[in-house]
Coordinates of C-alpha atoms in Angstrom, one line a residue:
Chain Z
M1046 CA 131.2 -30.3 97.3
K1047 CA 132.7 -33.6 98.9
I1048 CA 136.1 -33.2 100.8
I1049 CA 137.6 -36.7 100.8
F1050 CA 141.0 -36.8 102.6
L1051 CA 143.8 -39.4 101.0
G1052 CA 146.4 -38.6 103.2
T1053 CA 146.8 -37.2 106.5
S1054 CA 150.0 -37.3 107.8
G1055 CA 152.9 -35.4 108.2
G1056 CA 156.5 -36.0 107.1
M1057 CA 156.8 -39.4 106.7
P1058 CA 153.8 -42.0 106.5
T1059 CA 152.7 -44.2 109.4
G1060 CA 150.6 -47.5 109.1
K1061 CA 147.5 -45.4 109.2
R1062 CA 148.4 -42.1 107.7
G1063 CA 149.7 -41.8 104.0
S1064 CA 151.6 -38.6 102.7
A1065 CA 149.5 -35.8 101.9
S1066 CA 146.4 -34.8 99.8
V1067 CA 142.8 -34.1 100.1
A1068 CA 140.6 -34.9 97.0
I1069 CA 137.6 -32.1 96.3
K1070 CA 134.9 -33.7 94.4
R1071 CA 132.4 -31.1 92.8
K1072 CA 130.2 -31.9 90.0
G1073 CA 131.8 -34.9 88.1
E1074 CA 135.1 -32.5 88.6
L1075 CA 138.0 -33.6 90.8
I1076 CA 140.5 -31.3 92.7
L1077 CA 143.5 -32.2 94.3
F1078 CA 145.3 -30.1 96.9
D1079 CA 148.5 -32.1 97.3
C1080 CA 149.8 -35.6 95.4
G1081 CA 152.2 -37.3 98.1
E1082 CA 153.3 -41.0 97.6
G1083 CA 150.4 -43.1 98.0
T1084 CA 147.7 -40.9 96.8
Q1085 CA 146.8 -42.9 93.6
Q1086 CA 146.0 -46.3 95.7
K1087 CA 144.1 -43.8 97.8
M1088 CA 142.0 -42.6 94.7
V1089 CA 141.4 -46.2 93.9
L1090 CA 139.9 -47.2 97.6
A1091 CA 137.7 -43.7 97.4
H1092 CA 136.9 -45.0 94.0
L1093 CA 137.4 -41.5 92.3
G1094 CA 138.6 -42.5 88.9
F1095 CA 141.5 -41.5 86.7
G1096 CA 140.2 -40.3 83.7
G1097 CA 137.7 -37.1 84.6
R1098 CA 138.2 -33.7 84.5
M1099 CA 140.7 -32.9 87.3
R1100 CA 142.7 -30.1 88.7
I1101 CA 145.9 -30.6 91.4
F1102 CA 147.2 -28.0 93.5
I1103 CA 150.9 -28.4 95.0
S1104 CA 151.5 -26.6 98.3
H1105 CA 155.1 -26.9 97.7
L1106 CA 157.8 -29.2 96.3
H1107 CA 158.6 -31.2 99.5
G1108 CA 158.5 -34.6 98.7
D1109 CA 155.6 -35.9 101.2
H1110 CA 153.4 -33.3 99.0
I1111 CA 154.8 -34.5 95.6
L1112 CA 156.1 -37.7 95.1
G1113 CA 152.5 -39.6 94.2
L1114 CA 152.4 -37.6 91.2
P1115 CA 154.9 -39.4 88.9
G1116 CA 153.0 -42.1 89.5
L1117 CA 149.5 -41.0 89.0
L1118 CA 150.7 -39.6 86.1
Q1119 CA 151.7 -43.2 85.0
T1120 CA 148.7 -45.1 85.7
M1121 CA 146.5 -42.1 84.2
A1122 CA 148.5 -43.0 80.9
L1123 CA 148.7 -46.8 81.8
L1124 CA 144.8 -46.0 81.3
R1125 CA 144.5 -44.3 78.3
R1126 CA 143.7 -40.6 79.6
E1127 CA 142.5 -38.5 77.3
H1128 CA 141.4 -35.7 79.3
P1129 CA 144.0 -32.5 80.1
L1130 CA 145.4 -32.8 83.0
Y1131 CA 146.7 -29.2 85.0
V1132 CA 148.7 -28.7 87.9
Y1133 CA 149.5 -25.8 89.8
G1134 CA 152.1 -25.6 92.1
P1135 CA 155.4 -23.3 93.0
R1136 CA 158.3 -22.5 90.8
G1137 CA 160.5 -25.8 90.2
L1138 CA 157.7 -28.3 89.7
M1139 CA 158.0 -27.8 85.9
E1140 CA 161.5 -29.1 86.6
F1141 CA 160.4 -31.9 88.6
I1142 CA 158.0 -32.9 86.5
K1143 CA 160.4 -32.9 83.5
A1144 CA 163.2 -34.4 85.9
F1145 CA 161.0 -37.6 86.4
S1146 CA 159.7 -37.9 82.8
S1147 CA 162.9 -37.9 81.5
I1148 CA 163.1 -41.1 82.7
L1149 CA 159.6 -42.2 83.1
G1150 CA 158.2 -40.9 80.2
C1151 CA 156.1 -38.1 79.1
P1152 CA 152.4 -38.8 79.8
S1153 CA 150.5 -39.7 76.7
F1154 CA 147.5 -37.2 77.3
P1155 CA 147.8 -33.5 77.8
L1156 CA 149.3 -32.0 80.8
E1157 CA 149.3 -28.4 81.8
V1158 CA 151.7 -27.0 84.2
F1159 CA 151.3 -23.5 85.7
E1160 CA 153.6 -22.0 88.3
V1161 CA 152.2 -19.8 91.0
L1162 CA 154.3 -16.7 91.6
D1163 CA 152.3 -14.3 93.4
N1164 CA 149.5 -14.2 95.9
G1165 CA 145.9 -13.6 94.1
M1166 CA 144.2 -16.0 91.9
V1167 CA 145.5 -19.1 90.3
F1168 CA 142.9 -20.5 88.5
S1169 CA 139.3 -18.8 87.5
G1170 CA 136.2 -20.7 86.3
S1171 CA 132.6 -20.1 85.8
E1172 CA 131.9 -21.9 89.1
Y1173 CA 134.7 -21.4 91.1
I1174 CA 138.0 -19.9 91.7
I1175 CA 141.4 -21.0 93.3
E1176 CA 143.4 -18.4 95.1
A1177 CA 146.8 -18.3 96.5
V1178 CA 148.8 -16.9 99.3
R1179 CA 152.0 -17.0 100.1
A1180 CA 152.9 -19.9 103.1
D1181 CA 155.1 -19.3 105.6
H1182 CA 157.3 -22.5 105.6
E1183 CA 161.0 -23.2 103.5
G1184 CA 161.3 -22.0 100.2
E1185 CA 158.0 -21.3 97.9
S1186 CA 154.7 -22.8 99.5
W1187 CA 151.5 -21.9 99.2
S1188 CA 148.0 -22.2 100.6
Y1189 CA 144.9 -22.3 98.7
A1190 CA 141.5 -21.6 98.5
L1191 CA 138.5 -22.9 96.6
A1192 CA 135.7 -20.4 96.2
E1193 CA 132.7 -21.4 94.6
L1194 CA 131.1 -18.0 92.6
P1195 CA 127.7 -16.9 93.9
R1196 CA 125.2 -18.2 91.4
P1197 CA 121.7 -16.2 90.9
G1198 CA 118.8 -17.0 93.3
K1199 CA 115.8 -18.8 92.1
F1200 CA 113.0 -17.8 89.4
H1201 CA 109.8 -17.9 90.2
P1202 CA 108.0 -18.0 86.6
E1203 CA 104.8 -18.4 88.7
K1204 CA 104.8 -14.8 89.7
A1205 CA 106.3 -13.3 86.9
K1206 CA 103.3 -14.3 85.4
G1207 CA 101.4 -13.2 87.7
L1208 CA 102.3 -10.1 87.8
A1209 CA 101.7 -9.9 84.3
I1210 CA 105.3 -9.2 82.8
P1211 CA 105.6 -10.8 79.2
E1212 CA 108.4 -14.2 79.1
G1213 CA 111.4 -12.3 77.1
P1214 CA 113.8 -10.0 77.6
L1215 CA 112.2 -8.7 80.9
W1216 CA 112.1 -12.2 82.5
R1217 CA 115.8 -12.5 81.9
R1218 CA 116.2 -9.0 83.5
L1219 CA 115.3 -9.5 86.5
Q1220 CA 116.6 -13.6 86.9
H1221 CA 119.7 -11.1 86.8
G1222 CA 118.8 -9.2 89.9
E1223 CA 117.0 -5.5 88.0
D1224 CA 114.3 -4.2 88.2
V1225 CA 112.2 -3.5 85.5
K1226 CA 109.6 -1.2 84.6
L1227 CA 106.5 -2.3 83.6
G1228 CA 103.7 0.5 82.2
D1229 CA 104.1 2.9 85.1
K1230 CA 104.7 0.3 87.6
I1231 CA 108.2 -0.5 89.1
V1232 CA 108.6 -4.7 89.8
K1233 CA 111.6 -5.3 91.4
S1234 CA 113.8 -8.6 91.2
A1235 CA 113.8 -9.6 94.7
E1236 CA 110.0 -9.9 94.0
V1237 CA 110.1 -13.1 91.8
V1238 CA 113.8 -13.9 92.1
E1239 CA 115.1 -15.5 95.6
P1240 CA 118.5 -14.0 96.6
Q1241 CA 121.8 -14.3 95.3
R1242 CA 122.9 -18.4 96.4
I1243 CA 126.4 -17.9 98.1
G1244 CA 129.0 -20.4 96.9
S1245 CA 130.8 -22.4 99.6
K1246 CA 134.3 -21.8 100.1
I1247 CA 137.7 -24.3 101.7
V1248 CA 141.0 -22.9 102.3
Y1249 CA 143.8 -25.2 102.1
S1250 CA 146.8 -24.7 104.3
G1251 CA 149.5 -26.7 103.1
D1252 CA 152.4 -26.1 105.7
T1253 CA 152.7 -23.5 107.4
R1254 CA 153.8 -21.4 110.4
P1255 CA 150.8 -19.6 111.7
N1256 CA 150.1 -17.1 108.9
E1257 CA 148.1 -13.4 108.8
E1258 CA 147.9 -13.4 105.1
L1259 CA 146.2 -16.9 105.2
V1260 CA 143.7 -15.8 108.0
R1261 CA 142.4 -13.0 105.3
M1262 CA 141.7 -16.0 102.6
A1263 CA 140.1 -18.1 105.1
K1264 CA 137.8 -15.3 106.4
R1265 CA 134.8 -17.2 106.8
A1266 CA 135.0 -19.9 105.3
D1267 CA 132.9 -23.2 105.3
L1268 CA 136.0 -24.8 105.7
L1269 CA 139.7 -24.3 106.8
I1270 CA 142.2 -27.4 106.3
H1271 CA 145.2 -26.4 108.4
E1272 CA 148.3 -28.6 109.3
A1273 CA 148.8 -29.2 112.9
T1274 CA 152.2 -31.1 112.8
F1275 CA 152.8 -31.0 116.6
N1276 CA 151.0 -31.1 119.6
D1277 CA 151.2 -27.3 121.9
D1278 CA 154.3 -28.9 123.7
M1279 CA 156.7 -28.6 120.7
E1280 CA 155.8 -24.9 119.4
D1281 CA 159.7 -24.0 119.3
R1282 CA 160.0 -27.0 117.1
A1283 CA 156.8 -26.4 115.2
K1284 CA 157.9 -22.5 114.8
E1285 CA 162.0 -23.9 113.3
D1286 CA 160.6 -26.2 111.4
G1287 CA 157.7 -23.9 109.6
H1288 CA 154.9 -25.8 110.9
S1289 CA 151.7 -25.5 113.5
T1290 CA 150.5 -26.4 116.6
A1291 CA 147.1 -27.9 117.0
S1292 CA 146.2 -24.8 119.2
Q1293 CA 147.9 -22.6 116.6
A1294 CA 145.7 -24.0 113.8
A1295 CA 142.4 -23.4 115.8
E1296 CA 143.6 -19.6 116.7
I1297 CA 143.9 -19.4 112.7
A1298 CA 140.2 -20.8 112.3
R1299 CA 138.7 -18.6 115.1
A1300 CA 140.5 -15.5 113.9
A1301 CA 139.3 -16.6 110.4
E1302 CA 135.7 -17.2 111.5
V1303 CA 135.9 -20.4 109.5
T1304 CA 132.6 -22.6 110.1
K1305 CA 134.7 -26.0 110.5
L1306 CA 138.6 -26.6 111.5
V1307 CA 140.1 -29.9 110.0
L1308 CA 143.4 -30.8 111.1
T1309 CA 146.0 -32.7 109.1
H1310 CA 149.4 -33.6 108.1
L1311 CA 150.6 -34.7 111.8
S1312 CA 153.3 -35.9 112.3
S1313 CA 153.8 -40.0 112.7
R1314 CA 155.3 -38.8 116.4
Y1315 CA 151.4 -38.8 117.6
P1316 CA 149.4 -42.3 116.9
D1317 CA 146.5 -41.2 119.3
P1318 CA 145.6 -37.5 117.6
E1319 CA 143.0 -37.3 120.6
P1320 CA 145.3 -35.2 122.6
M1321 CA 145.5 -32.3 119.8
L1322 CA 142.1 -32.6 119.4
I1323 CA 141.5 -31.4 122.8
N1324 CA 143.8 -28.8 122.8
A1325 CA 142.2 -27.2 119.5
R1326 CA 138.8 -27.6 120.7
K1327 CA 139.4 -25.1 123.9
I1328 CA 140.1 -22.6 121.4
F1329 CA 138.1 -23.6 118.0
P1330 CA 135.1 -26.5 119.2
E1331 CA 134.6 -27.1 115.2
T1332 CA 137.6 -29.0 115.2
Q1333 CA 137.9 -32.6 113.7
V1334 CA 141.2 -34.4 113.5
A1335 CA 141.5 -35.5 109.5
E1336 CA 141.4 -39.5 108.8
D1337 CA 142.7 -40.9 106.1
L1338 CA 140.0 -41.9 103.9
M1339 CA 137.6 -39.5 105.8
E1340 CA 134.9 -37.7 104.2
L1341 CA 133.0 -34.6 104.9
N1342 CA 130.1 -32.8 102.6
I1343 CA 130.1 -29.0 102.6
Q1344 CA 127.1 -27.7 101.5
A1345 CA 126.9 -23.6 101.2
Chain L
M1355 CA 165.2 -65.9 106.0
K1356 CA 162.4 -64.4 106.2
I1357 CA 160.5 -63.0 103.1
I1358 CA 157.9 -60.2 102.9
F1359 CA 155.8 -59.1 100.3
L1360 CA 155.5 -55.1 100.5
G1361 CA 153.6 -54.9 97.2
T1362 CA 152.4 -57.2 95.2
S1363 CA 150.8 -55.6 92.2
G1364 CA 151.5 -54.8 88.2
G1365 CA 151.6 -51.9 86.5
M1366 CA 149.3 -49.8 89.0
P1367 CA 147.9 -50.7 92.5
T1368 CA 145.0 -51.8 93.6
G1369 CA 142.9 -51.6 96.5
K1370 CA 144.7 -54.5 98.0
R1371 CA 147.9 -54.4 96.5
G1372 CA 150.3 -51.8 96.0
S1373 CA 153.7 -51.1 93.4
A1374 CA 156.3 -54.2 93.2
S1375 CA 158.8 -54.8 96.5
V1376 CA 159.9 -57.9 98.5
A1377 CA 162.1 -57.8 101.5
I1378 CA 164.4 -60.0 102.8
K1379 CA 165.3 -59.7 106.6
R1380 CA 168.3 -61.7 107.2
K1381 CA 170.1 -61.7 110.4
G1382 CA 169.5 -58.4 111.1
E1383 CA 170.3 -57.2 107.6
L1384 CA 167.1 -56.0 104.9
I1385 CA 167.5 -56.6 101.6
L1386 CA 164.8 -55.2 99.1
F1387 CA 164.1 -56.3 95.4
D1388 CA 162.6 -53.7 93.7
C1389 CA 161.0 -50.5 95.9
G1390 CA 157.5 -49.5 93.8
E1391 CA 155.3 -46.4 95.8
G1392 CA 154.3 -47.2 99.0
T1393 CA 157.0 -49.0 100.1
Q1394 CA 157.9 -47.3 102.7
Q1395 CA 154.7 -47.3 104.6
K1396 CA 154.4 -50.9 103.9
M1397 CA 158.1 -51.3 105.6
V1398 CA 156.0 -49.5 108.5
L1399 CA 153.5 -51.9 108.9
A1400 CA 155.6 -54.9 108.4
H1401 CA 157.9 -53.2 111.1
L1402 CA 160.8 -53.5 108.8
G1403 CA 163.0 -50.3 110.4
F1404 CA 164.8 -47.5 108.1
G1405 CA 167.8 -47.3 110.1
G1406 CA 169.3 -50.9 109.8
R1407 CA 171.8 -52.6 107.1
M1408 CA 170.3 -52.5 104.2
R1409 CA 171.0 -53.2 100.2
I1410 CA 168.3 -52.5 97.2
F1411 CA 168.3 -54.1 93.9
I1412 CA 166.4 -52.7 91.4
S1413 CA 164.8 -54.6 88.7
H1414 CA 164.3 -51.9 86.1
L1415 CA 163.1 -48.3 85.8
H1416 CA 159.8 -48.4 85.6
G1417 CA 157.5 -46.5 88.0
D1418 CA 155.9 -49.2 89.4
H1419 CA 159.7 -50.6 90.5
I1420 CA 161.3 -47.6 91.7
L1421 CA 158.8 -44.5 92.7
G1422 CA 159.0 -45.4 96.6
L1423 CA 162.9 -45.3 95.9
P1424 CA 162.6 -40.8 96.6
G1425 CA 160.3 -41.2 99.6
L1426 CA 162.4 -44.2 101.0
L1427 CA 165.3 -41.7 100.9
Q1428 CA 163.7 -38.9 102.3
T1429 CA 162.1 -40.7 105.5
M1430 CA 165.9 -42.4 106.4
A1431 CA 167.0 -38.8 105.8
L1432 CA 164.1 -37.5 108.4
L1433 CA 165.2 -40.1 110.7
R1434 CA 168.6 -39.7 110.6
R1435 CA 169.9 -42.6 109.3
E1436 CA 173.6 -43.2 109.4
H1437 CA 174.5 -46.1 108.2
P1438 CA 175.5 -46.6 104.0
L1439 CA 172.4 -47.6 101.6
Y1440 CA 173.3 -49.6 99.1
V1441 CA 171.2 -49.5 96.1
Y1442 CA 171.9 -51.8 92.9
G1443 CA 169.8 -51.1 90.0
P1444 CA 170.1 -51.1 85.9
R1445 CA 172.4 -47.9 83.6
G1446 CA 170.2 -44.9 84.3
L1447 CA 169.5 -45.5 88.1
M1448 CA 171.9 -42.9 89.2
E1449 CA 170.4 -40.3 86.7
F1450 CA 167.3 -41.1 88.8
I1451 CA 168.6 -40.7 91.8
K1452 CA 170.1 -37.7 90.7
A1453 CA 167.4 -36.3 89.5
F1454 CA 164.8 -36.2 92.1
S1455 CA 167.5 -35.3 94.8
S1456 CA 168.5 -32.5 92.7
I1457 CA 164.8 -31.0 93.7
L1458 CA 163.9 -32.7 96.8
G1459 CA 167.6 -32.5 98.2
C1460 CA 170.4 -34.9 98.5
P1461 CA 170.4 -37.8 101.2
S1462 CA 172.0 -37.0 104.2
F1463 CA 173.5 -40.4 104.7
P1464 CA 176.6 -42.6 102.9
L1465 CA 174.3 -43.3 99.4
E1466 CA 175.8 -45.9 97.1
V1467 CA 174.5 -46.6 94.2
F1468 CA 176.0 -49.5 91.7
E1469 CA 174.9 -49.9 88.4
V1470 CA 174.4 -53.7 86.6
L1471 CA 176.6 -53.9 83.5
D1472 CA 176.1 -57.7 82.2
N1473 CA 175.0 -61.0 83.8
G1474 CA 176.7 -62.5 86.7
M1475 CA 177.6 -61.5 90.3
V1476 CA 176.2 -58.1 91.2
F1477 CA 177.3 -58.5 95.2
S1478 CA 179.6 -60.9 97.2
G1479 CA 179.4 -61.3 101.0
S1480 CA 181.0 -63.3 103.3
E1481 CA 177.8 -64.7 104.0
Y1482 CA 175.5 -64.4 100.8
I1483 CA 175.9 -63.7 97.1
I1484 CA 173.5 -61.6 94.7
E1485 CA 173.9 -62.6 91.0
A1486 CA 172.0 -60.9 88.4
V1487 CA 170.7 -62.2 84.9
R1488 CA 169.2 -60.2 82.3
A1489 CA 165.5 -60.5 82.5
D1490 CA 163.3 -60.1 78.8
H1491 CA 161.1 -57.2 79.3
E1492 CA 161.5 -53.5 77.8
G1493 CA 165.2 -52.1 78.0
E1494 CA 167.5 -53.2 80.8
S1495 CA 166.0 -55.2 83.1
W1496 CA 167.3 -57.7 85.8
S1497 CA 165.9 -60.7 87.8
Y1498 CA 168.4 -61.3 91.0
A1499 CA 169.0 -64.3 93.1
L1500 CA 170.2 -64.4 96.6
A1501 CA 172.3 -67.1 97.7
E1502 CA 173.6 -68.3 101.1
L1503 CA 177.1 -69.4 100.8
P1504 CA 177.5 -72.6 102.3
R1505 CA 178.7 -72.9 106.4
P1506 CA 181.1 -75.4 107.7
G1507 CA 179.5 -78.3 109.2
K1508 CA 178.9 -78.4 112.9
F1509 CA 182.4 -79.3 114.6
H1510 CA 182.1 -81.5 118.0
P1511 CA 184.9 -80.7 120.5
E1512 CA 184.2 -83.7 122.4
K1513 CA 184.9 -86.2 119.7
A1514 CA 188.1 -84.5 119.0
K1515 CA 189.1 -84.4 122.5
G1516 CA 188.0 -88.3 122.6
L1517 CA 190.4 -88.8 119.4
A1518 CA 193.3 -87.3 121.5
I1519 CA 193.7 -84.5 119.2
P1520 CA 195.4 -81.6 121.0
E1521 CA 193.2 -78.1 121.0
G1522 CA 194.7 -75.6 118.6
P1523 CA 195.5 -75.6 114.6
L1524 CA 194.8 -79.2 114.1
W1525 CA 191.3 -78.5 115.2
R1526 CA 191.1 -75.5 113.0
R1527 CA 191.8 -77.5 109.9
L1528 CA 189.5 -80.3 110.7
Q1529 CA 187.0 -77.5 111.0
H1530 CA 187.8 -76.4 108.1
G1531 CA 187.2 -80.1 106.4
E1532 CA 191.1 -81.2 105.8
D1533 CA 192.0 -84.7 107.0
V1534 CA 195.0 -84.3 109.7
K1535 CA 198.1 -86.9 110.9
L1536 CA 198.1 -87.7 114.7
G1537 CA 201.2 -89.6 114.8
D1538 CA 200.7 -92.3 112.3
K1539 CA 196.9 -92.3 112.7
I1540 CA 194.9 -90.3 110.0
V1541 CA 191.9 -88.4 111.6
K1542 CA 189.3 -87.7 109.0
S1543 CA 187.5 -84.3 109.3
A1544 CA 184.1 -85.9 109.1
E1545 CA 184.9 -87.9 112.2
V1546 CA 184.4 -84.3 114.5
V1547 CA 182.4 -82.3 111.8
E1548 CA 178.9 -82.4 110.5
P1549 CA 178.4 -81.8 106.8
Q1550 CA 178.8 -78.1 105.3
R1551 CA 175.3 -76.6 105.4
I1552 CA 174.1 -75.7 102.1
G1553 CA 172.7 -72.1 102.1
S1554 CA 169.0 -71.4 100.7
K1555 CA 168.6 -69.4 97.2
I1556 CA 165.9 -66.9 96.7
V1557 CA 165.8 -65.7 92.8
Y1558 CA 163.4 -62.7 92.4
S1559 CA 162.3 -62.7 88.4
G1560 CA 161.2 -58.9 88.1
D1561 CA 158.9 -58.1 85.2
T1562 CA 160.3 -61.0 82.7
R1563 CA 159.2 -62.6 79.7
P1564 CA 159.7 -66.5 80.7
N1565 CA 163.3 -66.5 80.2
E1566 CA 165.9 -69.6 80.1
E1567 CA 168.7 -68.1 81.7
L1568 CA 166.0 -67.3 84.7
V1569 CA 166.2 -71.4 84.7
R1570 CA 169.3 -71.7 84.8
M1571 CA 169.6 -69.1 87.6
A1572 CA 166.8 -70.3 89.5
K1573 CA 168.0 -73.9 89.5
R1574 CA 167.1 -76.1 92.8
A1575 CA 166.2 -72.5 94.5
D1576 CA 164.3 -72.8 97.7
L1577 CA 162.1 -70.0 96.6
L1578 CA 161.1 -68.6 93.3
I1579 CA 159.3 -64.7 93.5
H1580 CA 157.9 -64.6 89.5
E1581 CA 156.0 -62.1 87.8
A1582 CA 152.4 -63.1 86.5
T1583 CA 151.2 -60.4 85.2
F1584 CA 148.2 -62.0 83.2
N1585 CA 146.3 -65.4 83.2
D1586 CA 146.4 -67.7 80.3
D1587 CA 144.3 -66.2 78.2
M1588 CA 146.2 -63.5 77.9
E1589 CA 149.4 -65.2 77.1
D1590 CA 149.6 -62.8 73.7
R1591 CA 149.3 -59.7 75.3
A1592 CA 151.9 -61.0 78.2
K1593 CA 154.2 -61.4 75.2
E1594 CA 153.8 -57.9 73.6
D1595 CA 154.3 -56.3 76.8
G1596 CA 157.3 -58.2 78.0
H1597 CA 155.5 -60.0 80.8
S1598 CA 154.8 -63.9 81.5
T1599 CA 151.1 -65.8 82.4
A1600 CA 150.5 -67.5 85.8
S1601 CA 151.5 -70.9 84.1
Q1602 CA 154.4 -69.9 82.3
A1603 CA 155.7 -68.7 85.4
A1604 CA 154.8 -72.5 86.6
E1605 CA 156.8 -73.8 83.9
I1606 CA 160.0 -71.6 84.8
A1607 CA 159.2 -72.9 88.2
R1608 CA 158.9 -76.5 87.1
A1609 CA 161.9 -76.2 84.6
A1610 CA 164.1 -75.2 87.6
E1611 CA 163.2 -77.8 89.8
V1612 CA 162.9 -74.9 93.0
T1613 CA 160.9 -75.8 96.2
K1614 CA 158.8 -73.1 95.7
L1615 CA 157.1 -70.8 93.8
V1616 CA 155.2 -67.2 94.6
L1617 CA 153.5 -65.7 91.7
T1618 CA 153.4 -61.8 92.1
H1619 CA 152.5 -58.1 90.0
L1620 CA 149.3 -59.5 89.1
S1621 CA 147.7 -57.1 87.0
S1622 CA 144.8 -55.3 88.6
R1623 CA 142.2 -56.9 86.0
Y1624 CA 142.1 -59.7 88.6
P1625 CA 140.9 -58.7 91.8
D1626 CA 140.8 -62.4 92.3
P1627 CA 143.7 -64.3 91.6
E1628 CA 142.1 -67.8 92.5
P1629 CA 142.1 -68.7 88.7
M1630 CA 145.6 -68.1 87.9
L1631 CA 146.7 -70.2 90.9
I1632 CA 144.6 -73.2 89.4
N1633 CA 146.1 -72.8 86.3
A1634 CA 149.9 -72.3 88.2
R1635 CA 149.6 -75.1 90.2
K1636 CA 148.4 -78.0 87.4
I1637 CA 151.8 -77.0 86.4
F1638 CA 153.5 -76.7 89.5
P1639 CA 151.8 -77.4 92.7
E1640 CA 154.0 -75.6 95.0
T1641 CA 152.6 -72.4 94.2
Q1642 CA 150.8 -69.6 96.0
V1643 CA 150.0 -65.7 95.1
A1644 CA 151.3 -63.2 96.8
E1645 CA 149.7 -61.1 98.8
D1646 CA 150.9 -57.4 100.6
L1647 CA 152.3 -58.2 103.9
M1648 CA 152.1 -62.0 103.4
E1649 CA 155.2 -63.7 105.1
L1650 CA 157.2 -66.4 104.1
N1651 CA 160.1 -68.2 106.4
I1652 CA 162.7 -69.7 104.4
Q1653 CA 165.3 -72.5 105.6
A1654 CA 167.9 -74.1 104.5

């Protein structure tokens, strides 16, 4: 999976950072977490395209997380998108889309909107699932996890042949992890199939105070993308506004034992993110600060 | 007056061009024509500020001309703007603002919205006026002119003294262009006051087909900012979609006898605007193609 940080600012954009959005490119499908103002232009710059398979997950209905959606839908319509678009988000998302569509016109392609009502599975595909937990922010806000499903291990037909197992149903059972009986001999699946391949997990916090539920969902994730709106000296303000500091995000990463932490949603008061990075790395060394159009590759 | 082109793309943004917006900085006041997605970030880049005196004139309610407004209002609220903001535009503008405010919250500063109903004066200030004429586009669309009012010429008190005119009411009458009688001598205003200073005029087309009404409004303007969504070979498509070609914009500039023409709102199909510029200059040599963040100074 390739992760592209489309917008990394908190609250208002700066000259260098646009409003919140993270794209995940996965086998020709695009998954977006949030869609702040300017997302469509960043998608152009990142060469992501507007016509392909795509799902958008909105964390909450604040302007800096959703105001790129109307323009994105318009551009998709202008380019005669045909694929359906799936958009997930908190209660009120439908009303928001209806409100601007009533003035700007409805999208000409199929648009399916799902409102997240409770913690748990939001989308379940054949290769990955999306889970949500309530974020600790204003109103209804969600954090999301994308978890790839485990894939069966690699099957070695030459080994099966070497053990004189005839091609056919026995091969399939071995491939699916079953041990089989051949005459009076037991052939173990592990003799011809490599171990199951575990998928990657990527977690996106949206806006939130430090949240134990998020620690649970992010457990051993390959990548945690966590907001750090403020630096440590503004912990009181962060608490008041429903946000996290750099060190709080790092504490969450450490508690969840993730592989990597990326800080995003930085307040415009921090033109230089270095001091936040230094604070976070004291707690969780594998930390990076996101920049607009920064790319990361995550592989299980 | 300083003109800053904040967004110069038509329909959808490109990597280099954001959605439509033009800013005019005039004596500490900011006047915006249109407010497409991304305008607030361009305002940051152009160091225009969010707290000062400001009026926004919206040409029409298409996404690429208005979707920067919700985020701009949010940022102004975040920065605790106190000055009122005045927004003018077609019928439906109020409904649009209400629609997103119902979900994102109402601005915390005074917001005054005016819907333009007919050709004529839209705003009349002590130093300039804004006039509107119907554009030839879809639905209700407007072109705008900003015309500075003429200012009295410079008064030379030393000349008045030399003519033995006593300071007081006679000076004021002379300053306002009146000739005065002093004993049996007539003193002409022109003897002590320089000629009236004519103001500048800037005209913004919004989206439109070539329009005779616009020629009238733009007559002898210092600057005409005209859309050129298409190059000349797509004249039929331009007509169909309610737009102009590069050469059509140049014809309007020539007919209106303006000093300077700037083409904007270029379709994303033209990464290189040079061929459009060449076509337009054949008809109207004083033509430029706008780029995002390009600046121009206009002085009467």
